Tab-separated table of C-alpha atoms and ligand atoms in Angstrom:
chain	number	residue	atom	x	y	z
P	293	UNK	CA	18.392	-29.767	5.965
P	294	UNK	CA	16.859	-31.895	3.309
P	295	UNK	CA	15.324	-30.071	0.574
P	296	UNK	CA	12.008	-31.333	0.736
P	297	UNK	CA	11.655	-30.134	4.643
P	298	UNK	CA	12.963	-26.809	3.323
P	299	UNK	CA	10.242	-26.635	0.387
P	300	UNK	CA	7.551	-27.488	3.293
P	301	UNK	CA	8.980	-24.675	5.353
P	302	UNK	CA	8.951	-22.154	2.704
P	303	UNK	CA	5.186	-23.250	1.602
P	304	UNK	CA	4.319	-22.881	5.491
P	305	UNK	CA	5.641	-19.226	5.579
P	306	UNK	CA	3.704	-18.352	2.240
P	307	UNK	CA	0.530	-19.804	3.543
P	308	UNK	CA	0.599	-17.883	6.600
P	309	UNK	CA	0.778	-14.490	4.965
P	310	UNK	CA	-2.171	-13.240	2.905
P	311	UNK	CA	-0.031	-11.597	0.315
P	312	UNK	CA	2.618	-14.570	-0.289
P	313	UNK	CA	-0.373	-17.343	-0.536
P	314	UNK	CA	-1.928	-15.082	-3.327
P	315	UNK	CA	1.292	-15.924	-5.670
P	316	UNK	CA	0.092	-19.534	-5.330
P	317	UNK	CA	-3.059	-18.958	-7.233
P	318	UNK	CA	-2.352	-18.518	-11.024
P	319	UNK	CA	-3.826	-15.644	-12.884
P	320	UNK	CA	-5.856	-18.167	-14.823
P	321	UNK	CA	-7.362	-19.571	-11.688
P	322	UNK	CA	-8.251	-15.956	-10.338
P	323	UNK	CA	-10.134	-14.998	-13.669
P	324	UNK	CA	-11.957	-18.401	-13.722
P	325	UNK	CA	-13.469	-17.681	-10.417
P	326	UNK	CA	-14.639	-14.080	-11.611
P	327	UNK	CA	-18.148	-13.648	-10.445
P	328	UNK	CA	-20.798	-12.031	-12.416
P	329	UNK	CA	-24.009	-13.248	-10.653
P	330	UNK	CA	-25.626	-11.005	-8.130
P	331	UNK	CA	-26.733	-13.910	-6.168
P	332	UNK	CA	-23.242	-15.044	-5.572
P	333	UNK	CA	-22.040	-11.713	-4.221
P	334	UNK	CA	-20.776	-12.707	-0.702
P	335	UNK	CA	-22.361	-10.979	2.466
P	336	UNK	CA	-20.452	-7.938	3.416
P	337	UNK	CA	-20.602	-5.175	5.597
P	338	UNK	CA	-19.383	-1.687	4.581
P	339	UNK	CA	-17.141	0.364	6.850
P	340	UNK	CA	-19.140	3.234	8.333
P	341	UNK	CA	-18.424	6.463	6.485
P	342	UNK	CA	-18.455	8.298	9.817
P	343	UNK	CA	-15.473	6.688	11.429
P	344	UNK	CA	-16.915	4.124	13.944
P	345	UNK	CA	-20.315	5.650	13.989
P	346	UNK	CA	-22.946	4.321	11.662
P	347	UNK	CA	-25.149	7.343	12.685
P	348	UNK	CA	-24.519	10.591	10.544
P	349	UNK	CA	-26.856	12.378	13.397
P	350	UNK	CA	-24.009	12.073	15.705
P	351	UNK	CA	-21.494	13.815	13.455
P	352	UNK	CA	-21.682	17.352	12.126
P	353	UNK	CA	-20.142	18.808	8.793
P	354	UNK	CA	-17.406	20.484	10.808
P	355	UNK	CA	-16.210	17.128	12.266
P	356	UNK	CA	-16.333	15.792	8.648
P	357	UNK	CA	-14.550	18.352	7.077
P	358	UNK	CA	-11.830	18.988	9.905
P	359	UNK	CA	-11.625	15.414	11.043
P	360	UNK	CA	-13.089	12.655	9.335
P	361	UNK	CA	-12.650	13.564	5.640
P	362	UNK	CA	-8.521	14.035	6.209
P	363	UNK	CA	-8.414	10.571	7.823
P	364	UNK	CA	-9.924	9.014	4.993
P	365	UNK	CA	-7.862	10.671	2.595
P	366	UNK	CA	-4.616	9.550	4.613
P	367	UNK	CA	-5.887	6.025	4.866
P	368	UNK	CA	-6.654	5.906	1.187
P	369	UNK	CA	-3.016	7.103	0.415
P	370	UNK	CA	-1.412	4.662	2.950
P	371	UNK	CA	-3.389	1.537	2.229
P	372	UNK	CA	-4.273	1.991	-1.639
P	373	UNK	CA	-3.322	4.674	-4.022
P	374	UNK	CA	-0.042	5.806	-2.630
P	375	UNK	CA	1.227	9.285	-3.028
P	376	UNK	CA	3.293	11.272	-5.504
P	377	UNK	CA	5.916	13.434	-3.242
P	378	UNK	CA	6.361	16.413	-5.058
P	379	UNK	CA	8.119	18.474	-2.476
P	380	UNK	CA	11.539	19.868	-4.001
P	381	UNK	CA	9.844	19.894	-7.566
P	382	UNK	CA	9.214	22.992	-9.384
P	383	UNK	CA	6.462	23.281	-11.954
P	384	UNK	CA	6.445	26.023	-14.597
P	385	UNK	CA	4.305	26.704	-17.595
P	386	UNK	CA	5.074	27.737	-21.265
P	387	UNK	CA	2.308	28.497	-23.767
P	388	UNK	CA	3.548	27.122	-27.112
P	389	UNK	CA	0.792	27.827	-29.156
P	390	UNK	CA	-2.735	29.934	-29.075
P	391	UNK	CA	-4.730	30.071	-32.086
P	392	UNK	CA	-8.232	30.258	-33.566
P	393	UNK	CA	-9.289	27.177	-35.278
P	394	UNK	CA	-12.068	25.679	-37.296
P	395	UNK	CA	-13.512	29.093	-38.612
P	396	UNK	CA	-12.785	30.856	-35.432
P	397	UNK	CA	-15.228	28.405	-33.393
P	398	UNK	CA	-12.544	27.366	-31.067
P	399	UNK	CA	-9.421	28.507	-29.484
P	400	UNK	CA	-6.610	25.899	-29.361
P	401	UNK	CA	-3.779	26.387	-27.073
P	402	UNK	CA	-0.819	24.045	-26.241
P	403	UNK	CA	0.931	24.601	-22.973
P	404	UNK	CA	4.020	22.795	-21.793
P	405	UNK	CA	3.968	21.650	-18.173
P	406	UNK	CA	7.669	21.594	-17.405
P	407	UNK	CA	8.297	19.774	-14.092
P	408	UNK	CA	12.028	20.176	-12.854
P	409	UNK	CA	14.281	18.861	-9.810
P	410	UNK	CA	16.634	21.440	-10.307
P	411	UNK	CA	19.053	18.835	-11.952
P	412	UNK	CA	16.651	17.743	-14.704
P	413	UNK	CA	13.286	18.423	-16.124
P	414	UNK	CA	10.399	16.494	-17.671
P	415	UNK	CA	7.616	17.993	-19.927
P	416	UNK	CA	3.913	17.205	-20.006
P	417	UNK	CA	1.890	18.454	-22.744
P	418	UNK	CA	-1.732	20.254	-21.935
P	419	UNK	CA	-4.105	20.597	-24.891
P	420	UNK	CA	-6.829	23.038	-24.560
P	421	UNK	CA	-9.747	23.857	-26.854
P	422	UNK	CA	-11.857	26.923	-25.489
P	423	UNK	CA	-15.085	28.195	-27.136
P	424	UNK	CA	-14.898	31.622	-28.547
P	425	UNK	CA	-18.477	32.390	-28.292
P	426	UNK	CA	-18.688	32.556	-24.667
P	427	UNK	CA	-18.116	35.977	-22.921
P	428	UNK	CA	-15.755	35.990	-19.862
P	429	UNK	CA	-13.795	33.292	-18.375
P	430	UNK	CA	-15.002	29.561	-19.570
P	431	UNK	CA	-16.064	26.796	-17.248
P	432	UNK	CA	-13.806	23.444	-18.183
P	433	UNK	CA	-13.700	19.880	-18.102
P	434	UNK	CA	-10.411	18.413	-17.776
P	435	UNK	CA	-9.305	14.723	-18.139
P	436	UNK	CA	-6.377	12.578	-19.135
P	437	UNK	CA	-6.357	10.442	-22.454
P	438	UNK	CA	-5.230	7.110	-23.216
P	439	UNK	CA	-3.155	7.583	-26.680
P	440	UNK	CA	-2.110	11.135	-27.015
P	441	UNK	CA	-3.634	14.562	-27.304
P	442	UNK	CA	-3.421	14.318	-31.065
P	443	UNK	CA	-5.800	11.076	-30.897
P	444	UNK	CA	-8.818	13.371	-29.513
P	445	UNK	CA	-9.522	15.349	-32.591
P	446	UNK	CA	-8.399	15.189	-36.200
P	447	UNK	CA	-7.217	18.549	-35.948
P	448	UNK	CA	-3.850	18.510	-37.790
P	449	UNK	CA	-2.250	21.272	-35.597
P	450	UNK	CA	-1.987	19.123	-32.393
P	451	UNK	CA	1.566	18.474	-31.326
P	452	UNK	CA	2.133	14.430	-31.087
P	453	UNK	CA	4.093	13.309	-28.177
P	454	UNK	CA	7.194	11.184	-27.986
P	455	UNK	CA	6.443	9.457	-24.963
P	456	UNK	CA	5.815	5.370	-24.492
P	457	UNK	CA	2.599	4.552	-25.883
P	458	UNK	CA	0.998	1.099	-25.930
P	459	UNK	CA	0.962	-0.615	-29.186
P	460	UNK	CA	-2.247	-1.151	-30.863
P	461	UNK	CA	-2.458	-2.652	-34.509
P	462	UNK	CA	-5.917	-1.065	-35.093
P	463	UNK	CA	-4.571	2.286	-34.516
P	464	UNK	CA	-1.028	1.932	-36.332
P	465	UNK	CA	0.638	2.034	-33.132
P	466	UNK	CA	3.901	-0.032	-33.056
P	467	UNK	CA	7.344	0.133	-31.210
P	468	UNK	CA	5.370	1.912	-28.535
P	469	UNK	CA	5.772	5.106	-30.546
P	470	UNK	CA	2.802	7.306	-32.058
P	471	UNK	CA	2.879	9.163	-35.415
P	472	UNK	CA	0.360	11.022	-37.811
P	473	UNK	CA	-1.490	7.907	-38.416
P	474	UNK	CA	-3.185	7.939	-34.829
P	475	UNK	CA	-4.483	11.326	-35.426
P	476	UNK	CA	-8.125	11.443	-34.284
P	477	UNK	CA	-8.596	7.799	-33.633
P	478	UNK	CA	-10.072	8.634	-29.995
P	479	UNK	CA	-12.050	11.433	-31.271
P	480	UNK	CA	-15.323	9.355	-30.649
P	481	UNK	CA	-14.444	9.740	-26.876
P	482	UNK	CA	-13.671	13.439	-26.830
P	483	UNK	CA	-16.726	15.179	-28.656
P	484	UNK	CA	-15.052	18.299	-28.663
P	485	UNK	CA	-17.752	20.180	-30.834
P	486	UNK	CA	-20.689	19.098	-28.266
P	487	UNK	CA	-18.348	20.373	-25.167
P	488	UNK	CA	-17.660	23.549	-27.019
P	489	UNK	CA	-21.542	24.178	-27.936
P	490	UNK	CA	-22.434	23.278	-24.600
P	491	UNK	CA	-20.360	26.440	-23.406
P	492	UNK	CA	-17.321	24.644	-21.873
P	493	UNK	CA	-13.552	24.374	-22.521
P	494	UNK	CA	-11.918	21.315	-22.413
P	495	UNK	CA	-8.264	20.369	-21.079
P	496	UNK	CA	-6.535	17.153	-21.974
P	497	UNK	CA	-3.192	15.683	-21.140
P	498	UNK	CA	-1.795	12.165	-22.390
P	499	UNK	CA	-1.318	10.094	-19.296
P	500	UNK	CA	1.693	8.491	-20.659
P	501	UNK	CA	3.436	12.009	-20.736
P	502	UNK	CA	3.126	12.054	-16.745
P	503	UNK	CA	3.804	8.320	-16.284
P	504	UNK	CA	3.800	5.705	-18.865
P	505	UNK	CA	1.440	2.749	-17.968
P	506	UNK	CA	3.576	0.046	-17.186
P	507	UNK	CA	5.389	-1.559	-14.266
P	508	UNK	CA	9.110	-0.196	-14.508
P	509	UNK	CA	9.698	0.215	-10.973
P	510	UNK	CA	8.891	3.734	-11.004
P	511	UNK	CA	12.010	4.998	-12.920
P	512	UNK	CA	10.541	6.873	-15.990
P	513	UNK	CA	7.842	9.811	-16.418
P	514	UNK	CA	7.657	12.077	-13.478
P	515	UNK	CA	8.980	9.559	-11.052
P	516	UNK	CA	12.369	9.857	-12.653
P	517	UNK	CA	12.619	13.353	-10.882
P	518	UNK	CA	12.328	12.120	-7.524
P	519	UNK	CA	15.213	11.548	-4.996
P	520	UNK	CA	16.913	7.966	-4.890
P	521	UNK	CA	15.977	7.556	-1.205
P	522	UNK	CA	12.220	7.870	-2.008
P	523	UNK	CA	10.292	4.723	-0.705
P	524	UNK	CA	9.155	3.200	-3.829
P	525	UNK	CA	6.658	1.046	-1.965
P	526	UNK	CA	4.639	4.312	-1.410
P	527	UNK	CA	4.457	5.259	-5.150
P	528	UNK	CA	1.774	4.598	-7.564
P	529	UNK	CA	0.926	5.588	-11.159
P	530	UNK	CA	-2.746	6.384	-10.426
P	531	UNK	CA	-1.455	9.156	-7.741
P	532	UNK	CA	1.156	10.346	-10.234
P	533	UNK	CA	-1.456	10.664	-12.918
P	534	UNK	CA	-3.762	12.322	-10.282
P	535	UNK	CA	-0.922	14.993	-9.554
P	536	UNK	CA	-0.651	15.751	-13.067
P	537	UNK	CA	-4.395	16.742	-13.425
P	538	UNK	CA	-3.783	19.299	-10.502
P	539	UNK	CA	-1.069	20.720	-12.492
P	540	UNK	CA	-3.635	21.419	-15.338
P	541	UNK	CA	-5.594	23.101	-12.674
P	542	UNK	CA	-2.682	25.231	-11.518
P	543	UNK	CA	-2.279	26.367	-14.991
P	544	UNK	CA	-6.052	27.137	-15.158
P	545	UNK	CA	-5.493	29.411	-12.594
P	546	UNK	CA	-2.998	31.630	-14.199
P	547	UNK	CA	-5.059	31.903	-17.622
P	548	UNK	CA	-7.533	34.638	-17.507
P	549	UNK	CA	-9.628	32.975	-20.199
P	550	UNK	CA	-10.412	30.219	-17.879
P	551	UNK	CA	-13.081	29.987	-14.891
P	552	UNK	CA	-10.689	27.886	-12.455
P	553	UNK	CA	-13.546	27.985	-10.036
P	554	UNK	CA	-15.920	25.746	-12.459
P	555	UNK	CA	-13.539	22.986	-13.702
P	556	UNK	CA	-14.729	19.435	-13.732
P	557	UNK	CA	-12.331	16.648	-13.480
P	558	UNK	CA	-13.500	13.617	-15.780
P	559	UNK	CA	-11.777	10.224	-16.529
P	560	UNK	CA	-12.837	6.699	-18.218
P	561	UNK	CA	-11.676	3.612	-16.568
P	562	UNK	CA	-8.455	3.284	-15.087
P	563	UNK	CA	-8.312	7.185	-15.765
P	564	UNK	CA	-11.757	7.484	-13.942
P	565	UNK	CA	-10.208	5.944	-10.925
P	566	UNK	CA	-7.773	8.636	-11.428
P	567	UNK	CA	-10.376	11.432	-11.826
P	568	UNK	CA	-11.907	10.219	-8.397
P	569	UNK	CA	-8.582	10.421	-6.661
P	570	UNK	CA	-7.628	13.686	-8.144
P	571	UNK	CA	-11.103	15.028	-7.141
P	572	UNK	CA	-10.497	13.805	-3.362
P	573	UNK	CA	-7.039	14.981	-3.210
P	574	UNK	CA	-7.692	18.571	-4.951
P	575	UNK	CA	-10.728	20.004	-3.649
P	576	UNK	CA	-10.318	23.104	-6.325
P	577	UNK	CA	-11.949	20.497	-8.785
P	578	UNK	CA	-15.483	21.865	-8.555
P	579	UNK	CA	-16.939	18.675	-9.888
P	580	UNK	CA	-15.870	14.940	-10.194
P	581	UNK	CA	-16.957	12.658	-12.763
P	582	UNK	CA	-16.184	8.958	-13.009
P	583	UNK	CA	-16.969	7.061	-16.182
P	584	UNK	CA	-16.739	3.226	-16.023
P	585	UNK	CA	-14.035	3.194	-13.393
P	586	UNK	CA	-14.938	-0.054	-11.956
P	587	UNK	CA	-12.576	-1.870	-9.387
P	588	UNK	CA	-10.119	0.576	-7.681
P	589	UNK	CA	-12.583	3.338	-8.843
P	590	UNK	CA	-16.476	3.643	-8.180
P	591	UNK	CA	-17.173	0.344	-7.702
P	592	UNK	CA	-17.209	-1.482	-3.998
P	593	UNK	CA	-14.513	-3.851	-3.659
P	594	UNK	CA	-16.400	-5.938	-0.987
P	595	UNK	CA	-18.800	-7.256	-3.645
P	596	UNK	CA	-16.134	-9.017	-5.563
P	597	UNK	CA	-18.231	-8.764	-8.731
P	598	UNK	CA	-16.266	-8.670	-11.960
P	599	UNK	CA	-12.866	-7.509	-11.413
P	600	UNK	CA	-11.418	-7.991	-7.803
P	601	UNK	CA	-8.739	-6.185	-5.818
P	602	UNK	CA	-6.403	-9.435	-6.308
P	603	UNK	CA	-6.947	-9.501	-9.921
P	604	UNK	CA	-6.259	-5.529	-10.528
P	605	UNK	CA	-3.088	-5.792	-8.098
P	606	UNK	CA	-1.868	-8.832	-10.047
P	607	UNK	CA	-2.689	-7.209	-13.643
P	608	UNK	CA	-1.443	-3.721	-12.908
P	609	UNK	CA	1.044	-3.662	-9.947
P	610	UNK	CA	2.104	-0.285	-10.505
P	611	UNK	CA	-1.558	1.242	-10.407
P	612	UNK	CA	-1.660	1.265	-6.583
P	613	UNK	CA	0.858	1.385	-3.548
P	614	UNK	CA	2.444	-2.127	-2.639
P	615	UNK	CA	0.726	-2.013	0.715
P	616	UNK	CA	-2.950	-2.599	-1.237
P	617	UNK	CA	-1.471	-6.181	-2.069
P	618	UNK	CA	-2.173	-6.962	1.549
P	619	UNK	CA	-6.010	-6.865	0.977
P	620	UNK	CA	-5.578	-9.445	-2.083
P	621	UNK	CA	-7.418	-12.183	-0.245
P	622	UNK	CA	-9.069	-10.271	2.447
P	623	UNK	CA	-10.829	-7.470	0.970
P	624	UNK	CA	-13.221	-7.298	4.141
P	625	UNK	CA	-10.112	-6.132	6.015
P	626	UNK	CA	-9.635	-2.817	3.857
P	627	UNK	CA	-10.460	0.078	6.430
P	628	UNK	CA	-12.663	1.935	3.831
P	629	UNK	CA	-14.461	0.885	0.781
P	630	UNK	CA	-14.837	2.936	-2.614
P	631	UNK	CA	-18.024	4.696	-1.153
P	632	UNK	CA	-15.660	6.435	1.076
P	633	UNK	CA	-13.633	7.589	-1.856
P	634	UNK	CA	-16.762	9.026	-3.483
P	635	UNK	CA	-17.718	10.669	-0.346
P	636	UNK	CA	-14.523	12.754	-0.550
P	637	UNK	CA	-16.062	14.505	-3.463
P	638	UNK	CA	-18.556	15.889	-1.197
P	639	UNK	CA	-20.314	18.469	-1.273
P	640	UNK	CA	-19.143	19.182	-4.741
P	641	UNK	CA	-21.241	17.623	-7.736
P	642	UNK	CA	-20.527	13.797	-8.290
P	643	UNK	CA	-21.201	11.992	-11.297
P	644	UNK	CA	-20.935	8.155	-11.385
P	645	UNK	CA	-21.743	6.369	-14.782
P	646	UNK	CA	-21.536	2.629	-15.527
P	647	UNK	CA	-22.529	0.764	-18.996
P	648	UNK	CA	-24.831	-2.162	-18.912
P	649	UNK	CA	-22.697	-4.679	-20.491
P	650	UNK	CA	-19.552	-3.589	-18.524
P	651	UNK	CA	-20.011	-6.434	-15.917
P	652	UNK	CA	-16.042	-6.321	-15.454
P	653	UNK	CA	-16.434	-2.770	-13.884
P	654	UNK	CA	-19.559	-3.907	-11.926
P	655	UNK	CA	-22.277	-1.090	-12.651
P	656	UNK	CA	-24.551	-2.157	-9.492
P	657	UNK	CA	-21.586	-1.861	-7.103
P	658	UNK	CA	-20.713	1.592	-8.879
P	659	UNK	CA	-24.458	2.538	-8.021
P	660	UNK	CA	-24.349	1.322	-4.584
P	661	UNK	CA	-21.130	3.120	-3.755
P	662	UNK	CA	-22.679	6.423	-5.220
P	663	UNK	CA	-25.880	5.684	-3.033
P	664	UNK	CA	-23.899	5.049	0.082
P	665	UNK	CA	-21.817	8.403	-0.475
P	666	UNK	CA	-24.714	10.399	-0.538
P	667	UNK	CA	-24.998	10.045	3.178
P	668	UNK	CA	-22.058	12.596	3.271
P	669	UNK	CA	-23.663	14.850	0.963
P	670	UNK	CA	-26.977	14.685	3.013
P	671	UNK	CA	-24.717	15.358	6.265
P	672	UNK	CA	-23.438	18.573	4.348
P	673	UNK	CA	-26.650	19.718	3.456
P	674	UNK	CA	-26.976	18.602	0.091
P	675	UNK	CA	-29.304	16.075	-1.985
P	676	UNK	CA	-27.340	13.020	-3.164
P	677	UNK	CA	-28.608	10.435	-5.151
P	678	UNK	CA	-32.402	10.071	-5.196
P	679	UNK	CA	-33.160	6.768	-6.627
P	680	UNK	CA	-33.319	4.073	-3.967
P	681	UNK	CA	-32.533	1.270	-6.401
P	682	UNK	CA	-30.383	0.868	-9.483
P	683	UNK	CA	-32.328	2.917	-12.286
P	684	UNK	CA	-32.894	1.314	-15.678
P	685	UNK	CA	-30.244	1.642	-18.611
P	686	UNK	CA	-30.377	5.017	-20.106
P	687	UNK	CA	-32.683	6.591	-17.346
P	688	UNK	CA	-30.213	8.948	-15.404
P	689	UNK	CA	-30.645	9.678	-11.752
P	690	UNK	CA	-29.537	13.220	-11.876
P	691	UNK	CA	-31.838	15.604	-9.743
P	692	UNK	CA	-29.499	15.804	-6.712
P	693	UNK	CA	-25.831	16.976	-6.602
P	694	UNK	CA	-24.963	13.146	-6.874
P	695	UNK	CA	-25.628	11.839	-10.508
P	696	UNK	CA	-25.812	8.407	-11.802
P	697	UNK	CA	-26.491	6.647	-15.152
P	698	UNK	CA	-25.959	3.378	-16.605
P	699	UNK	CA	-25.841	3.835	-20.190
P	700	UNK	CA	-26.637	0.725	-22.564
P	701	UNK	CA	-23.855	-0.756	-24.200
P	702	UNK	CA	-20.022	-1.531	-23.624
P	703	UNK	CA	-17.417	-0.284	-21.674
P	704	UNK	CA	-16.642	2.965	-23.258
P	705	UNK	CA	-17.308	6.846	-22.913
P	706	UNK	CA	-19.766	8.060	-25.890
P	707	UNK	CA	-21.506	11.373	-26.601
P	708	UNK	CA	-24.742	10.222	-24.790
P	709	UNK	CA	-22.412	9.879	-21.422
P	710	UNK	CA	-21.022	13.481	-22.308
P	711	UNK	CA	-24.394	14.926	-22.918
P	712	UNK	CA	-25.345	13.771	-19.411
P	713	UNK	CA	-22.147	15.354	-17.793
P	714	UNK	CA	-22.633	18.624	-19.775
P	715	UNK	CA	-26.232	19.222	-18.649
P	716	UNK	CA	-25.249	18.147	-14.901
P	717	UNK	CA	-22.273	20.444	-14.997
P	718	UNK	CA	-24.438	23.390	-16.593
P	719	UNK	CA	-27.058	23.145	-13.743
P	720	UNK	CA	-24.529	23.016	-11.277
P	721	UNK	CA	-22.063	25.732	-12.494
P	722	UNK	CA	-24.881	28.476	-13.345
P	723	UNK	CA	-23.803	31.462	-11.316
Z	146	GCU	C1	-8.759	-3.054	-17.709
Z	146	GCU	C2	-8.595	-3.092	-15.972
Z	146	GCU	C3	-9.824	-2.262	-15.616
Z	146	GCU	C4	-9.487	-0.703	-16.220
Z	146	GCU	C5	-9.387	-0.875	-17.616
Z	146	GCU	C6	-9.105	0.348	-18.588
Z	146	GCU	O1	-9.889	-3.772	-17.815
Z	146	GCU	O2	-8.956	-4.298	-15.583
Z	146	GCU	O3	-9.441	-1.977	-14.148
Z	146	GCU	O4	-10.588	0.054	-15.698
Z	146	GCU	O5	-8.339	-1.902	-18.189
Z	146	GCU	O6	-8.795	1.197	-17.939
Z	146	GCU	O7	-9.516	0.341	-19.594
């Protein structure tokens, strides 16, 4: 066969499958096409939350809980987030340190979560700060952090991890290793004093301790414990990170100083995508917080505003399962949109937040998803998001069981954001 004909045939095969076709578009092209104009959002129809019926009145709470909810969860795992198969893994906890710090204002604990497959093990370090002035077990916030537990506070007693870390000149991180120089560099995102003052404890894990955030074919982190036969196309880093959050909750259940019935799972950006999935999978989390989670998190995929499914899959192939690529050029074929993921938090308190300058994460798409998900809250007898349209910046809408705000400013999690989450949690966790 002549080589020209062969090329034409190969191209023909590629053009006929959505997934192969996208390899023809360069990342540069994709980024150049990113839409930041509301008027250019394509027409779209969201799949009904109520499985085939658009009318919540035709569905009752029992049908939602026993039938529709599990079906959505299964679809999300199959088509997007994948799954972490923990069958055959054994998890144990070792309390490495437990002491009063900062003039006895807080208690700091470090716990090793050891995960073993019987042949070898993998350690994940959980850092806890608990208030000492609260009587009885304390409610908690738990979330993953981007660079290491030692980066969330300048406390010199926090252990430094030895896992892979993303290089960052500003933070003095090179050769993918962290040291003393990065202590406290992310303290601005973790206002520990503010959290403790509000009567909450904080638990955090470095996400790279669970699974390093790069595409290595799922061989490192906790994936290293899986059997060789496991189907790698079903794995994803986000599902592994979410699994790690549930292990923290398993530890909380064993610690009498922690009120494990009142634990809010929180995350920023890719880790906000993770907190949403963790909250959907594990209903023991009593509240779910998504901060600027954007595409693949709280933002509606069909709006194609800011980051798109196609771009995220190309940039971070390991975040989702292989199947999710199928929708790169046909988001309208997704059997769900992100409002369904938010609805999986119902009837538990859910808080979604955006930032006004964070157009990449599509603030309006995050609001609309929370608004849509509120229908399931209503079905379950709770008040969802009250505002009919997007509230102005810095005017939180938080009277119902679904809260939303758009902070003015950039992609970040700030003490303003935390203040909203803390007061929302205080209101809902009050016994
Ligand atoms: C990138 C990515 C986003 C993600 C963000 C983050 O911007 O495109 O999807 O949320 O990183 O995690 O910081």
